[in-house]
Short mmCIF file of C-alpha atoms in Angstrom, two decimals:
data_model
loop_
_atom_site.label_atom_id
_atom_site.label_comp_id
_atom_site.label_asym_id
_atom_site.label_seq_id
_atom_site.Cartn_x
_atom_site.Cartn_y
_atom_site.Cartn_z
CA UNK A 1 16.69 15.71 -15.98
CA UNK A 2 17.07 12.87 -13.02
CA UNK A 3 14.15 12.01 -11.18
CA UNK A 4 15.88 12.83 -8.13
CA UNK A 5 16.72 16.43 -9.14
CA UNK A 6 14.61 19.53 -7.97
CA UNK A 7 13.67 22.21 -10.50
CA UNK A 8 16.48 24.45 -8.81
CA UNK A 9 18.88 21.89 -9.36
CA UNK A 10 19.35 20.28 -6.21
CA UNK A 11 20.09 16.58 -6.18
CA UNK A 12 18.20 15.03 -3.31
CA UNK A 13 19.04 11.28 -4.10
CA UNK A 14 20.07 10.74 -0.41
CA UNK A 15 17.15 12.11 0.90
CA UNK A 16 15.27 9.91 -1.76
CA UNK A 17 17.12 6.68 -0.40
CA UNK A 18 16.26 7.44 3.16
CA UNK A 19 12.46 8.06 2.43
CA UNK A 20 12.61 4.89 0.22
CA UNK A 21 13.51 2.90 3.03
CA UNK A 22 10.11 4.21 4.68
CA UNK A 23 8.42 2.34 1.76
CA UNK A 24 10.53 -0.73 2.44
CA UNK A 25 9.28 -0.93 5.98
CA UNK A 26 5.73 -0.69 5.62
CA UNK A 27 5.82 -3.03 2.89
CA UNK A 28 7.45 -5.54 5.16
CA UNK A 29 4.79 -4.46 8.08
CA UNK A 30 1.96 -5.15 5.95
CA UNK A 31 2.93 -8.05 4.49
CA UNK A 32 3.03 -9.86 8.10
CA UNK A 33 -0.34 -9.31 8.41
CA UNK A 34 -1.26 -11.29 5.28
CA UNK A 35 0.09 -14.47 7.07
CA UNK A 36 -2.06 -14.21 10.11
CA UNK A 37 -5.34 -14.83 8.62
CA UNK A 38 -4.62 -18.44 8.18
CA UNK A 39 -2.45 -18.68 11.45
CA UNK A 40 -5.75 -17.47 13.70
CA UNK A 41 -8.05 -19.82 11.67
CA UNK A 42 -5.84 -22.61 12.83
CA UNK A 43 -4.84 -21.48 16.31
CA UNK A 44 -8.09 -20.19 17.60
CA UNK A 45 -10.50 -22.29 15.33
CA UNK A 46 -11.98 -19.30 13.88
CA UNK A 47 -13.83 -18.74 10.55
CA UNK A 48 -12.30 -17.11 7.41
CA UNK A 49 -14.98 -14.22 8.03
CA UNK A 50 -13.80 -13.76 11.57
CA UNK A 51 -9.94 -13.91 10.72
CA UNK A 52 -10.53 -11.20 8.11
CA UNK A 53 -10.90 -8.76 11.19
CA UNK A 54 -6.97 -8.93 10.85
CA UNK A 55 -7.63 -6.58 7.67
CA UNK A 56 -10.00 -4.57 9.58
CA UNK A 57 -7.46 -3.82 12.29
CA UNK A 58 -4.91 -3.03 9.96
CA UNK A 59 -6.40 -0.94 7.01
CA UNK A 60 -9.59 -0.08 8.87
CA UNK A 61 -7.40 1.78 11.18
CA UNK A 62 -6.10 4.20 8.25
CA UNK A 63 -9.74 5.50 8.02
CA UNK A 64 -9.79 6.93 11.70
CA UNK A 65 -6.10 8.09 11.57
CA UNK A 66 -5.64 9.37 8.23
CA UNK A 67 -7.22 12.86 8.65
CA UNK A 68 -5.55 13.90 11.98
CA UNK A 69 -2.51 12.63 10.67
CA UNK A 70 -2.65 14.96 7.65
CA UNK A 71 -3.42 17.96 9.84
CA UNK A 72 -0.38 17.03 12.07
CA UNK A 73 1.82 16.98 8.99
CA UNK A 74 0.69 20.24 7.80
CA UNK A 75 1.30 22.05 11.26
CA UNK A 76 4.64 20.48 12.00
CA UNK A 77 6.38 19.53 8.81
CA UNK A 78 7.30 16.37 7.15
CA UNK A 79 10.39 15.18 9.31
CA UNK A 80 7.71 15.15 12.54
CA UNK A 81 5.46 13.07 10.62
CA UNK A 82 8.31 10.63 9.77
CA UNK A 83 9.43 10.56 13.19
CA UNK A 84 5.76 10.19 14.61
CA UNK A 85 5.01 7.29 12.19
CA UNK A 86 7.97 5.41 12.99
CA UNK A 87 7.51 5.94 16.76
CA UNK A 88 3.96 4.32 16.86
CA UNK A 89 5.17 1.73 14.47
CA UNK A 90 7.82 0.62 16.84
CA UNK A 91 5.28 0.84 19.94
CA UNK A 92 2.82 -1.46 17.90
CA UNK A 93 5.63 -3.84 17.03
CA UNK A 94 6.91 -4.30 20.61
CA UNK A 95 3.06 -4.91 22.13
CA UNK A 96 3.33 -8.14 20.10
CA UNK A 97 5.39 -9.25 23.19
CA UNK A 98 2.53 -8.90 25.72
CA UNK A 99 0.25 -9.98 23.15
CA UNK A 100 1.90 -13.34 22.60
CA UNK A 101 2.03 -13.95 26.36
CA UNK A 102 -1.61 -13.20 26.91
CA UNK A 103 -2.68 -15.16 23.36
CA UNK A 104 -5.86 -13.29 23.33
CA UNK A 105 -7.15 -12.19 19.73
CA UNK A 106 -8.47 -8.86 20.58
CA UNK A 107 -4.89 -7.81 21.88
CA UNK A 108 -3.16 -8.99 18.72
CA UNK A 109 -5.95 -6.71 16.95
CA UNK A 110 -4.74 -3.87 19.22
CA UNK A 111 -1.27 -4.09 18.47
CA UNK A 112 -2.06 -4.18 14.71
CA UNK A 113 -3.84 -1.36 14.95
CA UNK A 114 -1.13 0.47 16.63
CA UNK A 115 1.23 -0.69 13.95
CA UNK A 116 -1.17 0.53 11.01
CA UNK A 117 -1.46 3.90 12.81
CA UNK A 118 2.16 4.44 12.57
CA UNK A 119 2.04 2.93 9.10
CA UNK A 120 -0.79 5.63 8.06
CA UNK A 121 1.40 8.73 9.26
CA UNK A 122 4.23 7.24 7.01
CA UNK A 123 1.92 6.61 4.15
CA UNK A 124 0.61 10.17 4.34
CA UNK A 125 4.00 11.99 4.79
CA UNK A 126 6.27 9.90 2.18
CA UNK A 127 3.96 9.88 -0.71
CA UNK A 128 3.37 13.66 -0.94
CA UNK A 129 6.90 14.26 0.20
CA UNK A 130 8.44 12.67 -2.58
CA UNK A 131 6.12 14.18 -5.12
CA UNK A 132 6.92 17.64 -3.84
CA UNK A 133 10.58 17.14 -3.71
CA UNK A 134 11.20 16.87 -7.34
CA UNK A 135 9.96 17.72 -10.83
CA UNK A 136 6.20 17.23 -10.62
CA UNK A 137 6.09 15.55 -14.04
CA UNK A 138 8.12 12.79 -12.83
CA UNK A 139 5.96 12.27 -9.93
CA UNK A 140 4.69 8.81 -11.27
CA UNK A 141 8.01 7.55 -12.09
CA UNK A 142 9.65 8.52 -8.68
CA UNK A 143 6.61 6.99 -6.88
CA UNK A 144 6.71 3.74 -8.73
CA UNK A 145 10.29 3.42 -8.05
CA UNK A 146 9.89 3.95 -4.38
CA UNK A 147 7.06 1.48 -4.35
CA UNK A 148 9.43 -1.10 -5.98
CA UNK A 149 11.37 -1.03 -2.58
CA UNK A 150 7.65 -1.06 -0.99
CA UNK A 151 7.42 -4.49 -3.05
CA UNK A 152 10.97 -5.69 -1.56
CA UNK A 153 9.49 -5.64 1.71
CA UNK A 154 6.41 -7.39 0.92
CA UNK A 155 8.89 -10.18 -0.50
CA UNK A 156 11.00 -10.16 2.81
CA UNK A 157 8.03 -9.94 5.28
CA UNK A 158 6.60 -13.42 4.33
CA UNK A 159 9.72 -15.14 4.16
CA UNK A 160 10.90 -14.06 7.62
CA UNK A 161 7.26 -14.38 9.11
CA UNK A 162 6.86 -17.99 7.87
CA UNK A 163 9.90 -19.13 9.59
CA UNK A 164 8.18 -18.31 13.05
CA UNK A 165 4.61 -18.47 12.00
CA UNK A 166 4.05 -21.53 9.96
CA UNK A 167 6.64 -24.54 11.12
CA UNK A 168 6.65 -27.85 9.47
CA UNK A 169 8.68 -29.31 12.46
CA UNK A 170 5.41 -29.18 14.56
CA UNK A 171 7.24 -26.54 16.94
CA UNK A 172 5.04 -23.94 18.20
CA UNK A 173 4.33 -20.98 16.07
CA UNK A 174 5.80 -17.52 17.34
CA UNK A 175 3.85 -14.34 15.94
CA UNK A 176 5.81 -12.10 18.11
CA UNK A 177 9.35 -12.04 16.94
CA UNK A 178 8.85 -10.91 13.54
CA UNK A 179 7.06 -7.77 15.00
CA UNK A 180 9.57 -7.14 17.51
CA UNK A 181 12.08 -7.29 14.83
CA UNK A 182 9.95 -4.47 13.11
CA UNK A 183 9.65 -2.65 16.38
CA UNK A 184 13.53 -2.38 16.61
CA UNK A 185 14.14 -1.69 12.96
CA UNK A 186 11.33 1.44 13.49
CA UNK A 187 13.35 2.70 16.26
CA UNK A 188 16.73 2.95 14.41
CA UNK A 189 14.95 4.35 11.57
CA UNK A 190 13.46 6.94 13.96
CA UNK A 191 16.97 7.87 15.25
CA UNK A 192 18.21 7.88 11.61
CA UNK A 193 15.60 10.60 10.67
CA UNK A 194 16.20 12.76 13.63
CA UNK A 195 19.78 12.89 12.98
CA UNK A 196 19.81 12.88 9.09
CA UNK A 197 20.00 16.16 6.89
CA UNK A 198 16.82 16.13 4.79
CA UNK A 199 16.12 18.40 1.89
CA UNK A 200 13.71 20.71 2.83
CA UNK A 201 10.01 20.77 1.58
CA UNK A 202 7.32 23.03 2.61
CA UNK A 203 4.18 21.38 4.07
CA UNK A 204 2.14 21.00 0.97
CA UNK A 205 -0.75 23.39 2.30
CA UNK A 206 1.79 26.29 1.79
CA UNK A 207 2.51 25.32 -1.93
CA UNK A 208 0.30 27.10 -4.57
CA UNK A 209 1.19 24.95 -7.69
CA UNK A 210 -0.86 22.94 -10.17
CA UNK A 211 0.21 19.43 -10.08
CA UNK A 212 -0.34 19.04 -13.72
CA UNK A 213 2.44 20.74 -14.50
CA UNK A 214 4.73 23.49 -12.87
CA UNK A 215 2.71 26.34 -13.46
CA UNK A 216 1.85 28.46 -10.30
CA UNK A 217 -1.66 29.03 -9.76
CA UNK A 218 -2.95 32.11 -7.91
CA UNK A 219 -4.50 31.22 -4.72
CA UNK A 220 -8.02 32.96 -5.71
CA UNK A 221 -8.30 30.43 -8.54
CA UNK A 222 -8.07 27.43 -6.69
CA UNK A 223 -11.16 25.22 -7.11
CA UNK A 224 -12.62 23.54 -4.06
CA UNK A 225 -11.11 20.06 -3.62
CA UNK A 226 -14.45 18.17 -3.94
CA UNK A 227 -15.17 19.99 -7.09
CA UNK A 228 -12.47 18.13 -8.83
CA UNK A 229 -13.89 15.30 -10.72
CA UNK A 230 -10.66 13.60 -11.25
CA UNK A 231 -9.91 13.50 -7.67
CA UNK A 232 -13.35 12.03 -6.84
CA UNK A 233 -13.18 9.34 -9.19
CA UNK A 234 -9.54 8.54 -8.20
CA UNK A 235 -10.80 8.55 -4.62
CA UNK A 236 -13.26 5.75 -5.32
CA UNK A 237 -10.86 3.67 -7.64
CA UNK A 238 -8.23 3.69 -5.10
CA UNK A 239 -10.51 2.04 -2.40
CA UNK A 240 -11.28 -0.53 -4.85
CA UNK A 241 -7.57 -1.13 -5.67
CA UNK A 242 -6.53 -1.19 -2.21
CA UNK A 243 -9.68 -3.75 -1.76
CA UNK A 244 -8.74 -5.92 -4.19
CA UNK A 245 -4.78 -6.05 -3.40
CA UNK A 246 -5.55 -6.77 0.15
CA UNK A 247 -8.37 -9.24 -0.90
CA UNK A 248 -5.66 -11.53 -2.90
CA UNK A 249 -3.09 -11.08 -0.12
CA UNK A 250 -5.31 -12.14 2.83
CA UNK A 251 -6.87 -15.32 1.09
CA UNK A 252 -3.83 -16.46 -1.21
CA UNK A 253 -2.81 -18.80 1.35
CA UNK A 254 -6.21 -20.14 1.79
CA UNK A 255 -6.72 -20.32 -1.89
CA UNK A 256 -3.59 -22.29 -2.33
CA UNK A 257 -4.08 -24.65 0.49
CA UNK A 258 -7.62 -25.39 -0.22
CA UNK A 259 -7.55 -25.48 -4.10
CA UNK A 260 -3.88 -26.57 -4.87
CA UNK A 261 -3.64 -28.50 -1.70
CA UNK A 262 -0.17 -26.94 -0.90
CA UNK A 263 1.13 -27.01 2.72
CA UNK A 264 0.49 -23.65 4.29
CA UNK A 265 4.15 -22.84 4.81
CA UNK A 266 4.85 -23.72 1.37
CA UNK A 267 1.71 -21.34 0.27
CA UNK A 268 3.22 -18.60 2.50
CA UNK A 269 6.59 -19.11 0.71
CA UNK A 270 5.04 -18.77 -2.56
CA UNK A 271 3.29 -15.71 -1.34
CA UNK A 272 6.59 -14.18 -0.47
CA UNK A 273 9.03 -15.03 -3.18
CA UNK A 274 6.31 -15.45 -6.01
CA UNK A 275 3.65 -13.10 -5.34
CA UNK A 276 5.81 -10.31 -3.87
CA UNK A 277 8.68 -10.83 -6.22
CA UNK A 278 6.07 -10.56 -9.29
CA UNK A 279 4.94 -7.48 -7.31
CA UNK A 280 8.50 -5.86 -7.49
CA UNK A 281 9.34 -7.08 -10.87
CA UNK A 282 6.14 -5.37 -12.03
CA UNK A 283 6.97 -2.07 -10.44
CA UNK A 284 10.62 -2.10 -12.14
CA UNK A 285 9.24 -3.01 -15.13
CA UNK A 286 6.62 -0.06 -14.90
CA UNK A 287 9.24 2.35 -14.09
CA UNK A 288 10.94 1.67 -17.19
CA UNK A 289 8.02 1.70 -19.25
CA UNK A 290 6.61 5.07 -17.93
CA UNK A 291 9.76 6.62 -20.15
CA UNK A 292 7.66 5.89 -23.13
CA UNK A 293 4.21 4.61 -22.17
CA UNK A 294 1.76 7.04 -20.17
CA UNK A 295 0.64 6.25 -16.83
CA UNK A 296 -2.91 6.22 -17.86
CA UNK A 297 -2.25 3.33 -20.36
CA UNK A 298 -0.46 1.37 -18.10
CA UNK A 299 -3.17 1.68 -15.78
CA UNK A 300 -5.86 0.44 -18.06
CA UNK A 301 -3.79 -2.44 -19.62
CA UNK A 302 -3.05 -3.42 -16.19
CA UNK A 303 -6.70 -3.36 -14.96
CA UNK A 304 -7.80 -5.32 -17.96
CA UNK A 305 -5.06 -8.23 -17.62
CA UNK A 306 -5.51 -8.38 -13.95
CA UNK A 307 -9.53 -9.01 -14.45
CA UNK A 308 -8.52 -11.65 -16.78
CA UNK A 309 -6.20 -13.29 -14.20
CA UNK A 310 -8.79 -13.18 -11.51
CA UNK A 311 -11.21 -14.63 -13.75
CA UNK A 312 -8.94 -17.52 -14.36
CA UNK A 313 -8.71 -18.07 -10.70
CA UNK A 314 -12.52 -18.16 -10.13
CA UNK A 315 -13.20 -20.65 -13.18
CA UNK A 316 -9.91 -22.77 -12.80
CA UNK A 317 -9.25 -23.28 -9.00
CA UNK A 318 -6.11 -25.20 -8.24
CA UNK A 319 -2.72 -24.98 -9.77
CA UNK A 320 -3.78 -22.91 -12.58
CA UNK A 321 -5.59 -20.55 -10.71
CA UNK A 322 -2.80 -19.89 -8.20
CA UNK A 323 -0.32 -19.28 -11.08
CA UNK A 324 -3.09 -16.78 -12.46
CA UNK A 325 -2.71 -15.09 -9.22
CA UNK A 326 0.77 -14.38 -9.72
CA UNK A 327 -0.15 -12.35 -12.93
CA UNK A 328 -2.55 -10.34 -10.55
CA UNK A 329 0.72 -9.39 -8.70
CA UNK A 330 2.65 -8.40 -11.71
CA UNK A 331 -0.09 -6.39 -13.42
CA UNK A 332 -1.61 -4.36 -10.19
CA UNK A 333 1.77 -3.33 -9.21
CA UNK A 334 1.78 -0.12 -10.49
CA UNK A 335 -1.69 0.83 -9.90
CA UNK A 336 -1.52 2.28 -6.43
CA UNK A 337 1.38 4.77 -6.97
CA UNK A 338 -0.09 5.76 -10.48
CA UNK A 339 -3.66 6.15 -9.11
CA UNK A 340 -2.18 8.23 -6.01
CA UNK A 341 -0.07 10.53 -8.37
CA UNK A 342 -2.97 10.99 -11.00
CA UNK A 343 -5.29 11.96 -7.94
CA UNK A 344 -3.23 14.78 -6.71
CA UNK A 345 -2.83 16.37 -10.14
CA UNK A 346 -4.51 19.96 -9.98
CA UNK A 347 -5.63 19.89 -6.55
CA UNK A 348 -2.96 22.85 -5.73
CA UNK A 349 -2.59 23.83 -2.15
CA UNK A 350 -5.27 21.10 -1.20
CA UNK A 351 -2.61 18.19 -1.44
CA UNK A 352 -2.36 17.47 1.99
CA UNK A 353 -5.99 17.43 2.66
CA UNK A 354 -6.33 14.96 -0.50
CA UNK A 355 -3.68 12.88 0.63
CA UNK A 356 -5.11 12.04 3.86
CA UNK A 357 -8.43 11.41 2.10
CA UNK A 358 -6.94 9.04 -0.33
CA UNK A 359 -5.14 6.94 2.49
CA UNK A 360 -8.62 6.84 4.24
CA UNK A 361 -9.73 4.97 1.11
CA UNK A 362 -7.53 2.25 2.60
CA UNK A 363 -10.69 1.19 4.51
CA UNK A 364 -11.47 -1.03 1.33
CA UNK A 365 -8.75 -3.08 2.43
CA UNK A 366 -10.99 -3.81 5.42
CA UNK A 367 -14.25 -4.40 3.74
CA UNK A 368 -13.16 -6.61 0.97
CA UNK A 369 -11.66 -9.36 2.96
CA UNK A 370 -14.57 -9.47 5.21
CA UNK A 371 -17.22 -9.70 2.22
CA UNK A 372 -14.41 -12.38 0.39
CA UNK A 373 -14.78 -14.35 3.93
CA UNK A 374 -18.45 -14.08 4.11
CA UNK A 375 -18.80 -15.44 0.66
CA UNK A 376 -16.20 -18.23 1.12
CA UNK A 377 -17.88 -19.32 4.49
CA UNK A 378 -21.38 -19.45 2.94
CA UNK A 379 -20.53 -21.16 -0.44
CA UNK A 380 -17.59 -23.39 0.99
CA UNK A 381 -15.46 -22.16 -1.94
CA UNK A 382 -12.59 -19.84 -1.59
CA UNK A 383 -12.43 -19.29 -5.53
CA UNK A 384 -15.98 -17.77 -5.51
CA UNK A 385 -14.97 -15.15 -3.03
CA UNK A 386 -12.50 -13.76 -5.69
CA UNK A 387 -15.40 -12.28 -7.65
CA UNK A 388 -15.20 -9.43 -5.24
CA UNK A 389 -11.61 -8.73 -6.37
CA UNK A 390 -12.75 -9.06 -10.10
CA UNK A 391 -15.40 -6.23 -9.20
CA UNK A 392 -12.82 -3.97 -7.70
CA UNK A 393 -10.32 -4.05 -10.90
CA UNK A 394 -13.24 -3.48 -12.97
CA UNK A 395 -13.76 -0.26 -11.19
CA UNK A 396 -10.12 0.46 -11.22
CA UNK A 397 -9.89 -0.12 -15.11
CA UNK A 398 -13.01 2.27 -15.58
CA UNK A 399 -11.14 4.83 -13.71
CA UNK A 400 -7.91 4.36 -15.83
CA UNK A 401 -10.14 4.86 -19.06
CA UNK A 402 -11.52 8.16 -17.60
CA UNK A 403 -7.95 9.47 -16.95
CA UNK A 404 -6.74 8.28 -20.22
CA UNK A 405 -9.60 10.38 -21.85
CA UNK A 406 -8.75 13.20 -19.76
CA UNK A 407 -5.02 13.28 -20.59
CA UNK A 408 -5.91 13.09 -24.18
CA UNK A 409 -8.31 16.30 -24.23
CA UNK A 410 -5.59 17.98 -22.09
CA UNK A 411 -2.95 17.16 -24.67
#
């Protein structure tokens, strides 16, 4: 059966395309923030540690917004979640116009936090919506395919942003324009969601099924969410993964400039074309491989190879280490949708609350860059800071092994 067909035979391909655009949009928005660390270091003369407050504003916001967003979606439904997220994203993007005029770091952080609030709504809405829309057994494939468009957004964001933020010709940098584009596109997308005929899915709090399979679970047999060991372990693993991914993204330009001596605009282009390109390619390949290889096996394999790539970047700083980071983008690419989908297996009607808690772990993307910046400033070596990323991938791999053993016992 097609991955965009429901159990009752309905084809939801058009709805899938519409929701997939949301994945593209938040990939685009998040990738723009990865350009800002080096930009603010140069513009305001700040340390790498201080510039990491960009990631605190972006991903730290998820921690505070995720649970209220989940409650909102449970009460008002998924369409309302999409509209709220797109409206907040648009507002945050438009706030960059006065931020660019004032040129105050705190105002930029405020605008980023508003954008991030919108992205948090979209994240919590889109992921469970896609899982519930079709056959549950196809959820990892469906999520990975949708996240391939997220990777496309990660590619286009730096390419557009570099044109304005890092200029070789000496003209003043312009942070506002890429975010104004984001704001306008988010408004147009909100109009599309308001007018589109979407396939109806009940808020997950009304669903009483076991996400391991398609069997209905009587409400009285539900297990409290925090007694699901798989979910708790996945909660930690997802936070570690987001920390690893965000840490690489935040300091890739610093690494390429300081160890391989690339120009910052060229390093940003490498991040967009190379890093995000490998990320998207990895998700497309992962979607195909999941037809024959279990998601758990891919998670373990990707974790081990990612650790080897990061270790190379630490021990061989320079051109070799930069290429090794490309490998990280490829092999980490399927981790997020895989962990997210595996975490929700068996949580039954708690799926909305579980999704909110999973998105709250994005705070790992605020903690890891701060830690990396502090290590780099203290040691004078950006390569040494990637020990944080190595530790995060180790934790993800351990969860993959746990999930693999759990799947083998279930079979």
